[in-house]
Amino acid sequence: MEKELIVGEVLKPQGIRGELKIKPFTDTPEDFRAIKRVLLDGAEYKVLSVRTAGGAVYLGLRGVADRNGAELLRGKQVVIPREEAPEPPEGSYYIADLLGAQVVSETGEPLGTLVNIRSAATDVYTLERDGKEIMFPAASGVISEVDVGGKIITVNRKRFFEVAVL
Protein backbone atom coordinates (compact mmCIF):
# COMPACT_ATOMS: atom_id res chain seq x y z
CA MET A 1 0.00 0.00 0.00
CA GLU A 2 1.05 3.55 -0.69
CA LYS A 3 2.53 5.52 2.22
CA GLU A 4 0.96 8.76 0.97
CA LEU A 5 -2.32 9.53 -0.76
CA ILE A 6 -3.03 12.35 -3.21
CA VAL A 7 -6.27 13.97 -2.05
CA GLY A 8 -6.43 17.07 -4.24
CA GLU A 9 -4.76 19.72 -6.33
CA VAL A 10 -4.19 23.41 -5.58
CA LEU A 11 -6.16 25.39 -8.14
CA LYS A 12 -5.29 28.95 -7.08
CA PRO A 13 -4.96 31.37 -4.17
CA GLN A 14 -8.24 32.54 -2.64
CA GLY A 15 -8.24 36.05 -1.23
CA ILE A 16 -5.27 37.93 0.24
CA ARG A 17 -4.66 35.91 3.42
CA GLY A 18 -2.99 32.87 1.85
CA GLU A 19 -6.02 30.61 1.59
CA LEU A 20 -5.84 27.95 -1.15
CA LYS A 21 -8.66 26.78 -3.40
CA ILE A 22 -8.36 22.99 -3.76
CA LYS A 23 -9.90 20.61 -6.28
CA PRO A 24 -10.66 17.58 -4.06
CA PHE A 25 -10.01 14.02 -5.26
CA THR A 26 -11.97 12.60 -2.30
CA ASP A 27 -15.53 11.27 -2.37
CA THR A 28 -16.80 14.54 -0.88
CA PRO A 29 -15.13 17.86 -0.09
CA GLU A 30 -16.23 17.36 3.53
CA ASP A 31 -13.58 14.63 3.88
CA PHE A 32 -10.99 17.43 4.21
CA ARG A 33 -12.40 18.42 7.61
CA ALA A 34 -10.61 15.44 9.20
CA ILE A 35 -7.20 16.30 7.71
CA LYS A 36 -4.74 17.85 10.18
CA ARG A 37 -1.63 18.19 7.98
CA VAL A 38 -0.83 18.10 4.28
CA LEU A 39 2.25 17.79 2.13
CA LEU A 40 2.72 20.16 -0.81
CA ASP A 41 5.79 19.64 -2.97
CA GLY A 42 7.38 17.62 -0.14
CA ALA A 43 6.91 20.33 2.52
CA GLU A 44 4.57 19.65 5.45
CA TYR A 45 1.92 22.21 6.45
CA LYS A 46 -0.44 22.20 9.42
CA VAL A 47 -4.06 22.78 8.40
CA LEU A 48 -5.44 25.83 10.22
CA SER A 49 -8.83 26.14 8.54
CA VAL A 50 -11.09 24.21 6.17
CA ARG A 51 -14.22 25.36 4.44
CA THR A 52 -16.12 23.98 1.48
CA ALA A 53 -18.29 25.60 -1.17
CA GLY A 54 -19.40 24.66 -4.66
CA GLY A 55 -17.51 21.36 -4.68
CA ALA A 56 -14.19 23.03 -3.83
CA VAL A 57 -12.19 23.04 -0.60
CA TYR A 58 -10.55 26.15 0.82
CA LEU A 59 -7.55 25.51 3.08
CA GLY A 60 -5.70 27.86 5.39
CA LEU A 61 -2.21 26.52 6.14
CA ARG A 62 0.42 27.48 8.69
CA GLY A 63 3.32 29.11 6.85
CA VAL A 64 1.21 30.41 3.95
CA ALA A 65 0.41 33.91 5.16
CA ASP A 66 -0.47 35.83 2.00
CA ARG A 67 -1.54 35.59 -1.61
CA ASN A 68 2.08 35.57 -2.84
CA GLY A 69 2.90 32.50 -0.72
CA ALA A 70 -0.29 30.79 -1.89
CA GLU A 71 0.51 31.57 -5.53
CA LEU A 72 3.74 29.57 -5.26
CA LEU A 73 1.65 26.46 -4.50
CA ARG A 74 -0.63 26.73 -7.56
CA GLY A 75 -0.85 23.40 -9.40
CA LYS A 76 0.75 21.35 -6.59
CA GLN A 77 -0.74 18.04 -5.50
CA VAL A 78 -2.20 17.89 -1.99
CA VAL A 79 -0.84 14.77 -0.29
CA ILE A 80 -1.59 13.29 3.14
CA PRO A 81 0.26 10.59 5.09
CA ARG A 82 -1.51 7.23 4.75
CA GLU A 83 -1.80 6.75 8.51
CA GLU A 84 -3.99 9.87 8.71
CA ALA A 85 -6.38 8.75 5.99
CA PRO A 86 -9.72 7.36 7.15
CA GLU A 87 -10.54 3.78 6.26
CA PRO A 88 -12.70 3.75 3.13
CA PRO A 89 -16.26 2.48 3.55
CA GLU A 90 -17.02 -1.17 2.75
CA GLY A 91 -16.79 -1.72 -1.01
CA SER A 92 -14.74 1.45 -1.57
CA TYR A 93 -10.99 1.65 -2.16
CA TYR A 94 -8.27 4.22 -2.55
CA ILE A 95 -7.28 4.57 -6.21
CA ALA A 96 -3.60 4.41 -5.21
CA ASP A 97 -4.19 0.93 -3.78
CA LEU A 98 -5.76 -0.36 -7.01
CA LEU A 99 -3.30 0.98 -9.58
CA GLY A 100 -1.01 -1.77 -10.85
CA ALA A 101 -3.52 -4.50 -9.98
CA GLN A 102 -3.96 -7.43 -12.34
CA VAL A 103 -7.47 -7.62 -13.80
CA VAL A 104 -8.63 -11.18 -14.41
CA SER A 105 -11.85 -12.98 -15.33
CA GLU A 106 -13.49 -15.28 -12.79
CA THR A 107 -11.73 -18.20 -14.52
CA GLY A 108 -8.35 -16.56 -13.97
CA GLU A 109 -7.86 -15.35 -17.57
CA PRO A 110 -5.57 -12.27 -17.45
CA LEU A 111 -7.20 -9.21 -19.04
CA GLY A 112 -4.60 -6.55 -18.27
CA THR A 113 -2.99 -4.31 -15.66
CA LEU A 114 -4.92 -1.38 -14.18
CA VAL A 115 -3.07 1.83 -15.08
CA ASN A 116 -5.64 4.57 -14.49
CA ILE A 117 -9.01 5.31 -12.92
CA ARG A 118 -11.01 8.33 -14.03
CA SER A 119 -13.54 9.45 -11.46
CA ALA A 120 -17.01 10.05 -12.81
CA ALA A 121 -20.58 9.10 -11.95
CA THR A 122 -19.35 5.59 -12.77
CA ASP A 123 -15.57 5.31 -12.54
CA VAL A 124 -13.79 4.42 -15.77
CA TYR A 125 -10.92 1.95 -15.41
CA THR A 126 -8.08 1.82 -17.95
CA LEU A 127 -6.13 -1.40 -18.43
CA GLU A 128 -2.97 -1.97 -20.37
CA ARG A 129 -2.54 -5.23 -22.25
CA ASP A 130 0.10 -5.91 -24.88
CA GLY A 131 0.75 -2.18 -25.25
CA LYS A 132 -2.92 -1.40 -25.88
CA GLU A 133 -5.39 0.37 -23.63
CA ILE A 134 -8.74 -1.14 -22.70
CA MET A 135 -11.28 1.04 -20.92
CA PHE A 136 -14.34 -0.11 -19.05
CA PRO A 137 -16.80 1.45 -16.61
CA ALA A 138 -16.98 0.01 -13.12
CA ALA A 139 -20.69 -0.50 -13.75
CA SER A 140 -22.99 -2.84 -11.90
CA GLY A 141 -22.09 -6.48 -12.39
CA VAL A 142 -18.69 -5.87 -14.01
CA ILE A 143 -16.38 -6.12 -10.99
CA SER A 144 -16.94 -9.30 -8.98
CA GLU A 145 -14.18 -9.07 -6.36
CA VAL A 146 -11.34 -6.79 -5.33
CA ASP A 147 -8.31 -8.15 -3.46
CA VAL A 148 -6.40 -4.99 -2.48
CA GLY A 149 -3.61 -6.90 -0.68
CA GLY A 150 -3.09 -9.32 -3.56
CA LYS A 151 -3.52 -6.56 -6.18
CA ILE A 152 -6.12 -8.60 -8.12
CA ILE A 153 -9.43 -7.36 -9.51
CA THR A 154 -11.78 -10.08 -10.70
CA VAL A 155 -14.39 -9.19 -13.31
CA ASN A 156 -17.36 -10.97 -14.85
CA ARG A 157 -15.95 -11.87 -18.28
CA LYS A 158 -19.27 -11.65 -20.16
CA ARG A 159 -20.22 -8.29 -18.65
CA PHE A 160 -16.67 -6.96 -19.08
CA PHE A 161 -16.68 -7.58 -22.84
CA GLU A 162 -20.17 -6.04 -23.13
CA VAL A 163 -19.01 -2.70 -21.74
CA ALA A 164 -15.25 -2.57 -22.52
CA VAL A 165 -13.87 -0.25 -25.17
CA LEU A 166 -11.12 -2.23 -26.87
Coordinates of C-alpha atoms in Angstrom, one line a residue:
M1 CA 0.0 0.0 0.0
E2 CA 1.1 3.6 -0.7
K3 CA 2.5 5.5 2.2
E4 CA 1.0 8.8 1.0
L5 CA -2.3 9.5 -0.8
I6 CA -3.0 12.3 -3.2
V7 CA -6.3 14.0 -2.1
G8 CA -6.4 17.1 -4.2
E9 CA -4.8 19.7 -6.3
V10 CA -4.2 23.4 -5.6
L11 CA -6.2 25.4 -8.1
K12 CA -5.3 29.0 -7.1
P13 CA -5.0 31.4 -4.2
Q14 CA -8.2 32.5 -2.6
G15 CA -8.2 36.0 -1.2
I16 CA -5.3 37.9 0.2
R17 CA -4.7 35.9 3.4
G18 CA -3.0 32.9 1.9
E19 CA -6.0 30.6 1.6
L20 CA -5.8 28.0 -1.1
K21 CA -8.7 26.8 -3.4
I22 CA -8.4 23.0 -3.8
K23 CA -9.9 20.6 -6.3
P24 CA -10.7 17.6 -4.1
F25 CA -10.0 14.0 -5.3
T26 CA -12.0 12.6 -2.3
D27 CA -15.5 11.3 -2.4
T28 CA -16.8 14.5 -0.9
P29 CA -15.1 17.9 -0.1
E30 CA -16.2 17.4 3.5
D31 CA -13.6 14.6 3.9
F32 CA -11.0 17.4 4.2
R33 CA -12.4 18.4 7.6
A34 CA -10.6 15.4 9.2
I35 CA -7.2 16.3 7.7
K36 CA -4.7 17.8 10.2
R37 CA -1.6 18.2 8.0
V38 CA -0.8 18.1 4.3
L39 CA 2.3 17.8 2.1
L40 CA 2.7 20.2 -0.8
D41 CA 5.8 19.6 -3.0
G42 CA 7.4 17.6 -0.1
A43 CA 6.9 20.3 2.5
E44 CA 4.6 19.7 5.4
Y45 CA 1.9 22.2 6.4
K46 CA -0.4 22.2 9.4
V47 CA -4.1 22.8 8.4
L48 CA -5.4 25.8 10.2
S49 CA -8.8 26.1 8.5
V50 CA -11.1 24.2 6.2
R51 CA -14.2 25.4 4.4
T52 CA -16.1 24.0 1.5
A53 CA -18.3 25.6 -1.2
G54 CA -19.4 24.7 -4.7
G55 CA -17.5 21.4 -4.7
A56 CA -14.2 23.0 -3.8
V57 CA -12.2 23.0 -0.6
Y58 CA -10.5 26.2 0.8
L59 CA -7.5 25.5 3.1
G60 CA -5.7 27.9 5.4
L61 CA -2.2 26.5 6.1
R62 CA 0.4 27.5 8.7
G63 CA 3.3 29.1 6.8
V64 CA 1.2 30.4 4.0
A65 CA 0.4 33.9 5.2
D66 CA -0.5 35.8 2.0
R67 CA -1.5 35.6 -1.6
N68 CA 2.1 35.6 -2.8
G69 CA 2.9 32.5 -0.7
A70 CA -0.3 30.8 -1.9
E71 CA 0.5 31.6 -5.5
L72 CA 3.7 29.6 -5.3
L73 CA 1.7 26.5 -4.5
R74 CA -0.6 26.7 -7.6
G75 CA -0.8 23.4 -9.4
K76 CA 0.8 21.3 -6.6
Q77 CA -0.7 18.0 -5.5
V78 CA -2.2 17.9 -2.0
V79 CA -0.8 14.8 -0.3
I80 CA -1.6 13.3 3.1
P81 CA 0.3 10.6 5.1
R82 CA -1.5 7.2 4.7
E83 CA -1.8 6.8 8.5
E84 CA -4.0 9.9 8.7
A85 CA -6.4 8.7 6.0
P86 CA -9.7 7.4 7.1
E87 CA -10.5 3.8 6.3
P88 CA -12.7 3.8 3.1
P89 CA -16.3 2.5 3.6
E90 CA -17.0 -1.2 2.7
G91 CA -16.8 -1.7 -1.0
S92 CA -14.7 1.5 -1.6
Y93 CA -11.0 1.6 -2.2
Y94 CA -8.3 4.2 -2.5
I95 CA -7.3 4.6 -6.2
A96 CA -3.6 4.4 -5.2
D97 CA -4.2 0.9 -3.8
L98 CA -5.8 -0.4 -7.0
L99 CA -3.3 1.0 -9.6
G100 CA -1.0 -1.8 -10.8
A101 CA -3.5 -4.5 -10.0
Q102 CA -4.0 -7.4 -12.3
V103 CA -7.5 -7.6 -13.8
V104 CA -8.6 -11.2 -14.4
S105 CA -11.9 -13.0 -15.3
E106 CA -13.5 -15.3 -12.8
T107 CA -11.7 -18.2 -14.5
G108 CA -8.3 -16.6 -14.0
E109 CA -7.9 -15.3 -17.6
P110 CA -5.6 -12.3 -17.4
L111 CA -7.2 -9.2 -19.0
G112 CA -4.6 -6.5 -18.3
T113 CA -3.0 -4.3 -15.7
L114 CA -4.9 -1.4 -14.2
V115 CA -3.1 1.8 -15.1
N116 CA -5.6 4.6 -14.5
I117 CA -9.0 5.3 -12.9
R118 CA -11.0 8.3 -14.0
S119 CA -13.5 9.5 -11.5
A120 CA -17.0 10.0 -12.8
A121 CA -20.6 9.1 -12.0
T122 CA -19.4 5.6 -12.8
D123 CA -15.6 5.3 -12.5
V124 CA -13.8 4.4 -15.8
Y125 CA -10.9 2.0 -15.4
T126 CA -8.1 1.8 -17.9
L127 CA -6.1 -1.4 -18.4
E128 CA -3.0 -2.0 -20.4
R129 CA -2.5 -5.2 -22.3
D130 CA 0.1 -5.9 -24.9
G131 CA 0.8 -2.2 -25.2
K132 CA -2.9 -1.4 -25.9
E133 CA -5.4 0.4 -23.6
I134 CA -8.7 -1.1 -22.7
M135 CA -11.3 1.0 -20.9
F136 CA -14.3 -0.1 -19.0
P137 CA -16.8 1.4 -16.6
A138 CA -17.0 0.0 -13.1
A139 CA -20.7 -0.5 -13.8
S140 CA -23.0 -2.8 -11.9
G141 CA -22.1 -6.5 -12.4
V142 CA -18.7 -5.9 -14.0
I143 CA -16.4 -6.1 -11.0
S144 CA -16.9 -9.3 -9.0
E145 CA -14.2 -9.1 -6.4
V146 CA -11.3 -6.8 -5.3
D147 CA -8.3 -8.1 -3.5
V148 CA -6.4 -5.0 -2.5
G149 CA -3.6 -6.9 -0.7
G150 CA -3.1 -9.3 -3.6
K151 CA -3.5 -6.6 -6.2
I152 CA -6.1 -8.6 -8.1
I153 CA -9.4 -7.4 -9.5
T154 CA -11.8 -10.1 -10.7
V155 CA -14.4 -9.2 -13.3
N156 CA -17.4 -11.0 -14.8
R157 CA -15.9 -11.9 -18.3
K158 CA -19.3 -11.7 -20.2
R159 CA -20.2 -8.3 -18.6
F160 CA -16.7 -7.0 -19.1
F161 CA -16.7 -7.6 -22.8
E162 CA -20.2 -6.0 -23.1
V163 CA -19.0 -2.7 -21.7
A164 CA -15.3 -2.6 -22.5
V165 CA -13.9 -0.2 -25.2
L166 CA -11.1 -2.2 -26.9

